[in-house]
Short mmCIF file of N, CA, C and O in Angstrom, two decimals:
data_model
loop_
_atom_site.label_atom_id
_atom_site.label_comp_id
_atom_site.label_asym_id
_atom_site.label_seq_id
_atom_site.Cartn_x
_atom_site.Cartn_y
_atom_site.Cartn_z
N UNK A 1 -33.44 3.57 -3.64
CA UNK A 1 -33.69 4.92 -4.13
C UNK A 1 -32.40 5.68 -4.36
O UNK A 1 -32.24 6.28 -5.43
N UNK A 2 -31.40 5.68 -3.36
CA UNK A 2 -30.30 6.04 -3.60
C UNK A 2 -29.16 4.82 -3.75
O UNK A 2 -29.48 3.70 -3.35
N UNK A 3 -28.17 4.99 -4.18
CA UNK A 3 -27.07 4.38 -4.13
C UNK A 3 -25.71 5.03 -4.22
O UNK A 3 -25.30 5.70 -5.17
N UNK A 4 -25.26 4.81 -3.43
CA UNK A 4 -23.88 5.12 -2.93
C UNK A 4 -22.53 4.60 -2.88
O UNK A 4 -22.15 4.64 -1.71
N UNK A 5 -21.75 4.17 -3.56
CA UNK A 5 -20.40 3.75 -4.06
C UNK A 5 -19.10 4.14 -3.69
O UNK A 5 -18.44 4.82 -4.46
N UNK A 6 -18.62 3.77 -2.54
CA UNK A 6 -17.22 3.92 -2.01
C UNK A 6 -15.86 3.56 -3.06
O UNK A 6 -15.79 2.58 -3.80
N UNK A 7 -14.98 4.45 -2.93
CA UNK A 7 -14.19 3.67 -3.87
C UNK A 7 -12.56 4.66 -3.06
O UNK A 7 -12.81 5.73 -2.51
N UNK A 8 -11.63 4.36 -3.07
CA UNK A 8 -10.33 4.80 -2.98
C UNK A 8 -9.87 4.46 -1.75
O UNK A 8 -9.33 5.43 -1.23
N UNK A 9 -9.83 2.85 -0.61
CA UNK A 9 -9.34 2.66 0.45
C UNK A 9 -8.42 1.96 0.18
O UNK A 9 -8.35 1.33 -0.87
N UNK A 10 -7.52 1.93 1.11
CA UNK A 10 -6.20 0.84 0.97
C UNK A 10 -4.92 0.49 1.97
O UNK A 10 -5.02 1.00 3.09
N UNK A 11 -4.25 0.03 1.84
CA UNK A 11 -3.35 0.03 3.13
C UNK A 11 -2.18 1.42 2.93
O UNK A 11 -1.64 1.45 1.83
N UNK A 12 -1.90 2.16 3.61
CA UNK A 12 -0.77 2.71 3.75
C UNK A 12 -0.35 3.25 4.89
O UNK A 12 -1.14 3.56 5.78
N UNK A 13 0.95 3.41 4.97
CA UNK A 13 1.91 3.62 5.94
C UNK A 13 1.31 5.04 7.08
O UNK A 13 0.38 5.82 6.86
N UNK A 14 2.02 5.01 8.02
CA UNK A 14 1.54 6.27 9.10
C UNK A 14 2.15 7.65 8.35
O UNK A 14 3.28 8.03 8.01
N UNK A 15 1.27 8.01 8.32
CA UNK A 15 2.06 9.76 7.80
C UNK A 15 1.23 9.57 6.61
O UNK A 15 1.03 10.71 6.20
N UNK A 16 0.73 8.85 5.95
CA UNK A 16 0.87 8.62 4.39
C UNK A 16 -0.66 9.43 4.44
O UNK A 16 -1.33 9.83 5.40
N UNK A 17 -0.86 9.46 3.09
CA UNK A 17 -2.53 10.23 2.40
C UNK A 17 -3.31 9.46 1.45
O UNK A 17 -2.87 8.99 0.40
N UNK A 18 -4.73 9.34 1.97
CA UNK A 18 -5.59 8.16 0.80
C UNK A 18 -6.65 9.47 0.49
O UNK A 18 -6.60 10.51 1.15
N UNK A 19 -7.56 9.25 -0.56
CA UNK A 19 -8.30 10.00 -0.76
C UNK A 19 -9.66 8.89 -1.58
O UNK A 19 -9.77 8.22 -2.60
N UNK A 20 -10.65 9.32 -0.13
CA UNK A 20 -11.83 8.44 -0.88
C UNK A 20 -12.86 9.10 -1.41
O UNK A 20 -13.00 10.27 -1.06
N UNK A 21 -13.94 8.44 -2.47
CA UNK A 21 -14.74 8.81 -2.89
C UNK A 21 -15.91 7.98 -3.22
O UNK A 21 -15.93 6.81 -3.59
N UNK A 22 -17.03 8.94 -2.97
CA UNK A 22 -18.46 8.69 -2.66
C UNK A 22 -19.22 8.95 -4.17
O UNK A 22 -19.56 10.12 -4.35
N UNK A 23 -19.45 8.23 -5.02
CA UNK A 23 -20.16 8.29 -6.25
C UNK A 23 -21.71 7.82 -5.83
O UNK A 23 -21.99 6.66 -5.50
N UNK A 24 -22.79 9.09 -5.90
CA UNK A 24 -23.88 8.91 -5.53
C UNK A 24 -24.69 8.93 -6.59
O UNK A 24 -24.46 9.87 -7.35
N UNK A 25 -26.14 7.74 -7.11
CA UNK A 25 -26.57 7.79 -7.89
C UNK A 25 -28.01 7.51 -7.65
O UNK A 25 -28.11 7.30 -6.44
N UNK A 26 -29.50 7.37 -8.37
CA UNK A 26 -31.04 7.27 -8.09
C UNK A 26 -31.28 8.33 -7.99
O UNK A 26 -30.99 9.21 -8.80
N UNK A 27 -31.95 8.45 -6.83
CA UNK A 27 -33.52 9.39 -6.93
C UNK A 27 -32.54 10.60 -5.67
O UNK A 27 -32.31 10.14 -4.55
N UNK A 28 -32.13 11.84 -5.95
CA UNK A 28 -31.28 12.33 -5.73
C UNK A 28 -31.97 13.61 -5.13
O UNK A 28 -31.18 14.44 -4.67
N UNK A 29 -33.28 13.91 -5.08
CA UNK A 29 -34.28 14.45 -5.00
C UNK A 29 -34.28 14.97 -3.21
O UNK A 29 -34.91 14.35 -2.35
N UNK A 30 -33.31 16.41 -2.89
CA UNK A 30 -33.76 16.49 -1.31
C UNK A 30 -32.63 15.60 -0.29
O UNK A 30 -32.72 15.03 0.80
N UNK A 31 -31.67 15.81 -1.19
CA UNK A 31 -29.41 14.95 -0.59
C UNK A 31 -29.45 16.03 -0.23
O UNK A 31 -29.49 16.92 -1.08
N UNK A 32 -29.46 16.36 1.09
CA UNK A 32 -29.00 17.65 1.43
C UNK A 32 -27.77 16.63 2.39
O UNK A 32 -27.14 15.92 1.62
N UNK A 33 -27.38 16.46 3.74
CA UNK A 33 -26.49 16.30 4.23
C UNK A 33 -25.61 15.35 3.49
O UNK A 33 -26.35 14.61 2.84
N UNK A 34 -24.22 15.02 3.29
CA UNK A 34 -24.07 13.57 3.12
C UNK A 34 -22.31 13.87 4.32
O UNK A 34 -21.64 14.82 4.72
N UNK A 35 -22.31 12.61 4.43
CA UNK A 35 -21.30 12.68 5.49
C UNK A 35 -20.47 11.75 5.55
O UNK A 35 -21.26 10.81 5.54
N UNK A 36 -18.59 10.88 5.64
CA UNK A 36 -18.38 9.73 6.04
C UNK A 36 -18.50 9.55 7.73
O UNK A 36 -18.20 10.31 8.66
N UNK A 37 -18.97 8.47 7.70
CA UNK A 37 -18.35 7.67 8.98
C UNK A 37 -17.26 6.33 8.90
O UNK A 37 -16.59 5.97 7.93
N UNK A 38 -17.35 5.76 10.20
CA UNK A 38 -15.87 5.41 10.17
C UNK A 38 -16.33 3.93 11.31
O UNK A 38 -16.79 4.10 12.44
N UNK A 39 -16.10 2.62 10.72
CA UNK A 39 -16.39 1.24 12.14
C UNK A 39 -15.36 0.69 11.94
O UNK A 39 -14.91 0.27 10.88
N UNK A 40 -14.71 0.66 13.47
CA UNK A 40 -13.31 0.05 13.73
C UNK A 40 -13.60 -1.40 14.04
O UNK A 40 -14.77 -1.74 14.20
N UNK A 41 -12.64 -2.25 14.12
CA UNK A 41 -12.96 -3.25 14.81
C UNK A 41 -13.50 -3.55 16.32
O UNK A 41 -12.57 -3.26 17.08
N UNK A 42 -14.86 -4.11 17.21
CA UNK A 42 -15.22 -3.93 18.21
C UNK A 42 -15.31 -2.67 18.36
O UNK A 42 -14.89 -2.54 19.51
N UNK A 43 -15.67 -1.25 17.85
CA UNK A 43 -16.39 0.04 18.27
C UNK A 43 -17.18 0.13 17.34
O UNK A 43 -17.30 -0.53 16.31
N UNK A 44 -17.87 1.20 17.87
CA UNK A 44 -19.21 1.62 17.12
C UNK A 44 -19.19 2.75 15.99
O UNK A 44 -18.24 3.52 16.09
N UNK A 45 -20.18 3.02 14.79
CA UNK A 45 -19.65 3.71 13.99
C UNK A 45 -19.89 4.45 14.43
O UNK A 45 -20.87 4.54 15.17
N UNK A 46 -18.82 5.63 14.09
CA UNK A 46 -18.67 7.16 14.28
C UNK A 46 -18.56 8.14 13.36
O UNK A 46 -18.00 7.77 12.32
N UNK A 47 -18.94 9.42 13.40
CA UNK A 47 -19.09 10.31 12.40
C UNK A 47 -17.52 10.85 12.25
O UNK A 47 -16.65 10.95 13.12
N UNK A 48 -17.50 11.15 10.83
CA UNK A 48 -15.80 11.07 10.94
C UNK A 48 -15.51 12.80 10.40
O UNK A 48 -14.69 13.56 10.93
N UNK A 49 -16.33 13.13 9.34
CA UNK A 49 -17.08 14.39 8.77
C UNK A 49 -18.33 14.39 7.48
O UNK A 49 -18.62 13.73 6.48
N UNK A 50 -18.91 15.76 8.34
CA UNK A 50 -19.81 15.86 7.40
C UNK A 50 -20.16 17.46 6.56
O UNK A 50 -19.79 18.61 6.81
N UNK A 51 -21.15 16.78 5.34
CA UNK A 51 -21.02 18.47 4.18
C UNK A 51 -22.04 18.68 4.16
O UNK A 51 -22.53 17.55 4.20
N UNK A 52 -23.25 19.71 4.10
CA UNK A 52 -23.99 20.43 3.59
C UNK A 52 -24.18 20.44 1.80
O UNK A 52 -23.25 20.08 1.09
N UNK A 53 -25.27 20.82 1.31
CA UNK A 53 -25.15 21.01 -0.07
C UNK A 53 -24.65 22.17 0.03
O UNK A 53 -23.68 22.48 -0.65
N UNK A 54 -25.14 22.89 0.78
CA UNK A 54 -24.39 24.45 0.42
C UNK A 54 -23.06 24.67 1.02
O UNK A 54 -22.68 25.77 1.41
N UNK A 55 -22.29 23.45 1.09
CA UNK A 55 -20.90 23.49 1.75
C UNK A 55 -20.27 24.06 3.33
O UNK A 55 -19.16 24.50 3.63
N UNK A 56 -21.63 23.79 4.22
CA UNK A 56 -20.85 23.87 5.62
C UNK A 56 -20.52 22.80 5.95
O UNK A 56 -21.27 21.88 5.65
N UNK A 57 -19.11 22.48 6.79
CA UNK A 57 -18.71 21.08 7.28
C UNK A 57 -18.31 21.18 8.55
O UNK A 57 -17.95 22.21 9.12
N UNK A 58 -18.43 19.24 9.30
CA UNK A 58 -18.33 19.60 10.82
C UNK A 58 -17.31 18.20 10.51
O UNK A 58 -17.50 17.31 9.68
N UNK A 59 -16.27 18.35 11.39
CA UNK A 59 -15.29 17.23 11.59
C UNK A 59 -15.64 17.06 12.94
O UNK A 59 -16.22 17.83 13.70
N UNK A 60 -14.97 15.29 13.19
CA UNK A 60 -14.67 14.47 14.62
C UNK A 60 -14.07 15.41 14.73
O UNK A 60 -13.82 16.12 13.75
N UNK A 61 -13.54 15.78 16.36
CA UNK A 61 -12.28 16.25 16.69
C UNK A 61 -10.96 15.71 16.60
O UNK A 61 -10.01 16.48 16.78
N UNK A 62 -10.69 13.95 16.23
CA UNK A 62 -9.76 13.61 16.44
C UNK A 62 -8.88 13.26 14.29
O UNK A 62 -7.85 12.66 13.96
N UNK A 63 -9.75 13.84 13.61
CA UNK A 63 -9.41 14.44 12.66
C UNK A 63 -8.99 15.28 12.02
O UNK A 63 -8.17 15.22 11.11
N UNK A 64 -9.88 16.76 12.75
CA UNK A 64 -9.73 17.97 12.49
C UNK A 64 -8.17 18.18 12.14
O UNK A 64 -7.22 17.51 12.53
N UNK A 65 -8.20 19.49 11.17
CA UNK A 65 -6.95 19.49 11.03
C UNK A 65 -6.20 18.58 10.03
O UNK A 65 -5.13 19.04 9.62
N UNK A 66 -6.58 17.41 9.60
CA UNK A 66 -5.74 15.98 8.86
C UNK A 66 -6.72 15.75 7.85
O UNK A 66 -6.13 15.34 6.85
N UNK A 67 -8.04 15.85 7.65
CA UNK A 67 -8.99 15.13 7.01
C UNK A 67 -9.82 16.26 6.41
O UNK A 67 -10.28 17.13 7.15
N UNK A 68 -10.04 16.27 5.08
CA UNK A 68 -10.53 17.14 4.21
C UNK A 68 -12.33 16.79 3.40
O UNK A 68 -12.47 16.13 2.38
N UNK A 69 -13.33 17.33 4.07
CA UNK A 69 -14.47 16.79 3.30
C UNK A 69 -14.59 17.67 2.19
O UNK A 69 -14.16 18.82 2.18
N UNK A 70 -15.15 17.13 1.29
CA UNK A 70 -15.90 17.73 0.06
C UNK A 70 -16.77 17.52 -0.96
O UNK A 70 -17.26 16.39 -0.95
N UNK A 71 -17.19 18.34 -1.98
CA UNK A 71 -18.36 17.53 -2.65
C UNK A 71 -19.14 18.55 -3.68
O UNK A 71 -19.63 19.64 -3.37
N UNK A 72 -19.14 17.89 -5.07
CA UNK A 72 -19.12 18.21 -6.36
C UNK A 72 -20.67 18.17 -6.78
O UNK A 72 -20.87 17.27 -7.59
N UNK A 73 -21.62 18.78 -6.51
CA UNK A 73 -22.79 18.44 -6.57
C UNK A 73 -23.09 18.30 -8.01
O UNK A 73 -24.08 17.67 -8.38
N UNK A 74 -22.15 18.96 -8.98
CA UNK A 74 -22.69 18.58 -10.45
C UNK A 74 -22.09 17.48 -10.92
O UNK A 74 -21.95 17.21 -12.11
N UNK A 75 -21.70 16.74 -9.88
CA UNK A 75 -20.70 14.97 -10.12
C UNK A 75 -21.33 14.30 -9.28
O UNK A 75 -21.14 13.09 -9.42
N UNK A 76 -21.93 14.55 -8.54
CA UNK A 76 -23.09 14.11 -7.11
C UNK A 76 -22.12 13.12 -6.94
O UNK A 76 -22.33 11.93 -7.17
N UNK A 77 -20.82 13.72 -6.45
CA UNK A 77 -19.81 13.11 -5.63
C UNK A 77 -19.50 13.77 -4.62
O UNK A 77 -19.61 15.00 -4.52
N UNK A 78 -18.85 12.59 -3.29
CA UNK A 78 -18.25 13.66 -2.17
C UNK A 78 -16.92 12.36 -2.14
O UNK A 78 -16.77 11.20 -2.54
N UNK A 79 -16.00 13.64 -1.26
CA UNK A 79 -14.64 13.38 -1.18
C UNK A 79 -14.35 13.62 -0.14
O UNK A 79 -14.77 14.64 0.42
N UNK A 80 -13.23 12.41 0.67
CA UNK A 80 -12.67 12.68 2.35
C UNK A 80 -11.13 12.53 1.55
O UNK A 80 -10.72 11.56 0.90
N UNK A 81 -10.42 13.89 1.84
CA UNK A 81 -8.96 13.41 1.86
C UNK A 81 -8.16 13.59 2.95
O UNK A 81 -8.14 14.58 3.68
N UNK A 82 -7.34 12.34 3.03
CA UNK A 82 -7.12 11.78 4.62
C UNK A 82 -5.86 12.04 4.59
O UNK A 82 -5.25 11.07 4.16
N UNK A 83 -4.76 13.48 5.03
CA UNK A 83 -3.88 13.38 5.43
C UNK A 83 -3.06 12.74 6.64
O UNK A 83 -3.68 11.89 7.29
N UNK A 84 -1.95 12.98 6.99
CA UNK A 84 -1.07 12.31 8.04
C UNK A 84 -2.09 11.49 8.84
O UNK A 84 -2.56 11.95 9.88
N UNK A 85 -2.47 10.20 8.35
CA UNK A 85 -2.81 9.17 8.57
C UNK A 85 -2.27 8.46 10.01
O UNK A 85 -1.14 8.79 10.37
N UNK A 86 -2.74 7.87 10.54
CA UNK A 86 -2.06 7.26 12.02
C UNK A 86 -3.15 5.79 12.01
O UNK A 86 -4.34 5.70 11.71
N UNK A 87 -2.15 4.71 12.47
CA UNK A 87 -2.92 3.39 13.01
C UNK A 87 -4.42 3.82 13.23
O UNK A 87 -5.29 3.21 12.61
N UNK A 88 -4.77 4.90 14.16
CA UNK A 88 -5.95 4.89 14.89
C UNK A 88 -7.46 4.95 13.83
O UNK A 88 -8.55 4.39 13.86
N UNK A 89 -6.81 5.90 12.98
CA UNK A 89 -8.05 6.02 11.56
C UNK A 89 -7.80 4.40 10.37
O UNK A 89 -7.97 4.53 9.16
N UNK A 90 -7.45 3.19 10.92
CA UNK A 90 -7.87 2.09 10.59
C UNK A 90 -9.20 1.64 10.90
O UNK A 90 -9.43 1.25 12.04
N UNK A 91 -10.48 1.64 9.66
CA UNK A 91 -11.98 1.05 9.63
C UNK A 91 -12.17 1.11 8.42
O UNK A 91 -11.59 1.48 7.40
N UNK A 92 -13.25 0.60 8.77
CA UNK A 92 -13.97 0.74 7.25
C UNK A 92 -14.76 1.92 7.27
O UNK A 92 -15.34 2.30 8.29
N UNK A 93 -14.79 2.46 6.30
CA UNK A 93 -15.58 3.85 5.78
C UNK A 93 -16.67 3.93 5.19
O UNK A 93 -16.66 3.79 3.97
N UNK A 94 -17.74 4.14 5.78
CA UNK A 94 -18.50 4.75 5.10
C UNK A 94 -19.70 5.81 4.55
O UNK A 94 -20.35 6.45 5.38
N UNK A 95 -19.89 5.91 3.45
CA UNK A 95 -20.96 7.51 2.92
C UNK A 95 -22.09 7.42 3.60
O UNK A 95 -22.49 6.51 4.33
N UNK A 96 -22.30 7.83 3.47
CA UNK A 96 -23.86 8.12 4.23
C UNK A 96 -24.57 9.49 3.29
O UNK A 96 -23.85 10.48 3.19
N UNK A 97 -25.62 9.53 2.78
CA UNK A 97 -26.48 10.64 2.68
C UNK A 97 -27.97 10.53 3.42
O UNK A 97 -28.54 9.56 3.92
N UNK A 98 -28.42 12.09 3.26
CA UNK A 98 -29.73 11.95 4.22
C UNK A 98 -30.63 12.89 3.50
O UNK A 98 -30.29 13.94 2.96
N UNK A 99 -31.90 12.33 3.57
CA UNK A 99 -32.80 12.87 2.74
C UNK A 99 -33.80 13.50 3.79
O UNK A 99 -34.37 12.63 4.45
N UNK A 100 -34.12 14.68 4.09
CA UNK A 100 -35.17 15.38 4.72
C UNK A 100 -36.59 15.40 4.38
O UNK A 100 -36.87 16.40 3.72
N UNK A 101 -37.63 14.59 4.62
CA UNK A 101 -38.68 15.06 4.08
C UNK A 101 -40.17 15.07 5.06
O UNK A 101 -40.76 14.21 5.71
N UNK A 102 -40.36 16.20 4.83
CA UNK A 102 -41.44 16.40 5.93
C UNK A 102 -41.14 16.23 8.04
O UNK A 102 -41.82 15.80 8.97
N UNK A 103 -39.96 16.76 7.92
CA UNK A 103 -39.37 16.75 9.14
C UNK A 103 -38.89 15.10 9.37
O UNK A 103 -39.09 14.66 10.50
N UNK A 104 -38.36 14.30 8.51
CA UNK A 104 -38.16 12.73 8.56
C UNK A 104 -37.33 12.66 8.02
O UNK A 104 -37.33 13.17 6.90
N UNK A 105 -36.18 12.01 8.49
CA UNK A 105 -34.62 12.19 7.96
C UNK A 105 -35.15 10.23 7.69
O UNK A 105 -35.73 9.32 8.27
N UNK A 106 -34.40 10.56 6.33
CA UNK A 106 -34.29 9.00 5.78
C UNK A 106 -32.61 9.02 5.43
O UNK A 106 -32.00 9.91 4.84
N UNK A 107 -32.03 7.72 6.00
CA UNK A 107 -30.28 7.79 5.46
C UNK A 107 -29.85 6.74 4.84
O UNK A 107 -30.28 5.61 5.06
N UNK A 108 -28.98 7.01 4.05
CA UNK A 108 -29.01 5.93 2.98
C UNK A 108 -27.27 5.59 3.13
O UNK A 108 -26.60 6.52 3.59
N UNK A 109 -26.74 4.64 2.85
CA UNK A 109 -25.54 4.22 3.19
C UNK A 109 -24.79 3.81 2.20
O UNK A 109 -25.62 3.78 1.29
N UNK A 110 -23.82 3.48 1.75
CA UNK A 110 -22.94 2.61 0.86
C UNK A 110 -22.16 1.53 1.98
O UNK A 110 -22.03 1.45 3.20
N UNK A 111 -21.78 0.83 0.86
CA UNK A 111 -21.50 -0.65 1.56
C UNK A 111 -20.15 -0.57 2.56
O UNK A 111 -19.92 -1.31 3.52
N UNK A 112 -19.51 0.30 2.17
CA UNK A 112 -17.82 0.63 2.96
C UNK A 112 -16.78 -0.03 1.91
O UNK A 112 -16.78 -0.97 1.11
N UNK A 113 -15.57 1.30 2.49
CA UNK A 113 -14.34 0.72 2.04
C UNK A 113 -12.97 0.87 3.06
O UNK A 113 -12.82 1.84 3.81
N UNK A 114 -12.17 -0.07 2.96
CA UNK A 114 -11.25 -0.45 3.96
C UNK A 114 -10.23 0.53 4.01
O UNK A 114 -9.80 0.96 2.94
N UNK A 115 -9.81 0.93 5.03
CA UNK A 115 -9.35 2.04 5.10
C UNK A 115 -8.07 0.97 6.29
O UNK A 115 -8.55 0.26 7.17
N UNK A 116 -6.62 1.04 6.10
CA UNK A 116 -5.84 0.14 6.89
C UNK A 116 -3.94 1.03 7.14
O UNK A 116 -2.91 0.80 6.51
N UNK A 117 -4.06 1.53 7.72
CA UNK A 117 -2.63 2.65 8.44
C UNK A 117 -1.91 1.63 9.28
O UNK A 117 -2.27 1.21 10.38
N UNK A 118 -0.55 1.20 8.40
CA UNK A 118 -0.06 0.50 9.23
C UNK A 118 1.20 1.30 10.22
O UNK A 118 1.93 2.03 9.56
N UNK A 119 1.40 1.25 11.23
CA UNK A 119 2.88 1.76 12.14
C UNK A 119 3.88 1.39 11.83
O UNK A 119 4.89 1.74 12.44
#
């Protein structure tokens, strides 16, 4: 119903800035949250930030400050831009949206993209 398309991960240096993006497409009908998360090697995924349609956002704490959410609803795109980067934000990334209906959250995922901060 939905589909979700990661695109802008890659290796770079500590300090450095990537900027990814979430190209969302289908039945689009009731996307109110969409959010990235983040699976490291051996941990569990974690919420990294998330947007509102009407643009409220909640960051990890260990982002805040470095990591920028956003999101173009007439491009039914969202965007994480990942300043001063560190080893620790090495995973794979990925979108997530969530569809509300009738008090029943349905979430829909994209496949991930590699996200790699070397020291």
């Amino acid at each position: 119903q939905v589909q979700l398309v990661e695109s802008g991960g890659g290796l770079v240096q500590a300090g450095g800035s990537l900027r990814l993006s979430c190209a969302a497409s289908g039945v689009l009908f009731r996307i109110d949250t969409m959010g990235w998360y983040r699976q490291a090697p051996g941990k569990q995924r974690e919420l990294v930030a998330a947007i509102t349609s009407g643009g409220s956002t909640n960051y990890a704490d260990s982002v805040k400050g470095r990591f920028t959410i956003s999101r173009d609803n007439a491009k039914n795109t969202m965007y994480l831009q990942m300043d001063s980067l560190k080893p620790d934000d090495t995973a794979v990334y990925y979108c997530n949206a969530e569809r509300v209906v009738l008090s029943k959250t349905f979430a829909f995922w994209g496949q991930g993209t590699q996200v790699t901060v070397s020291s």
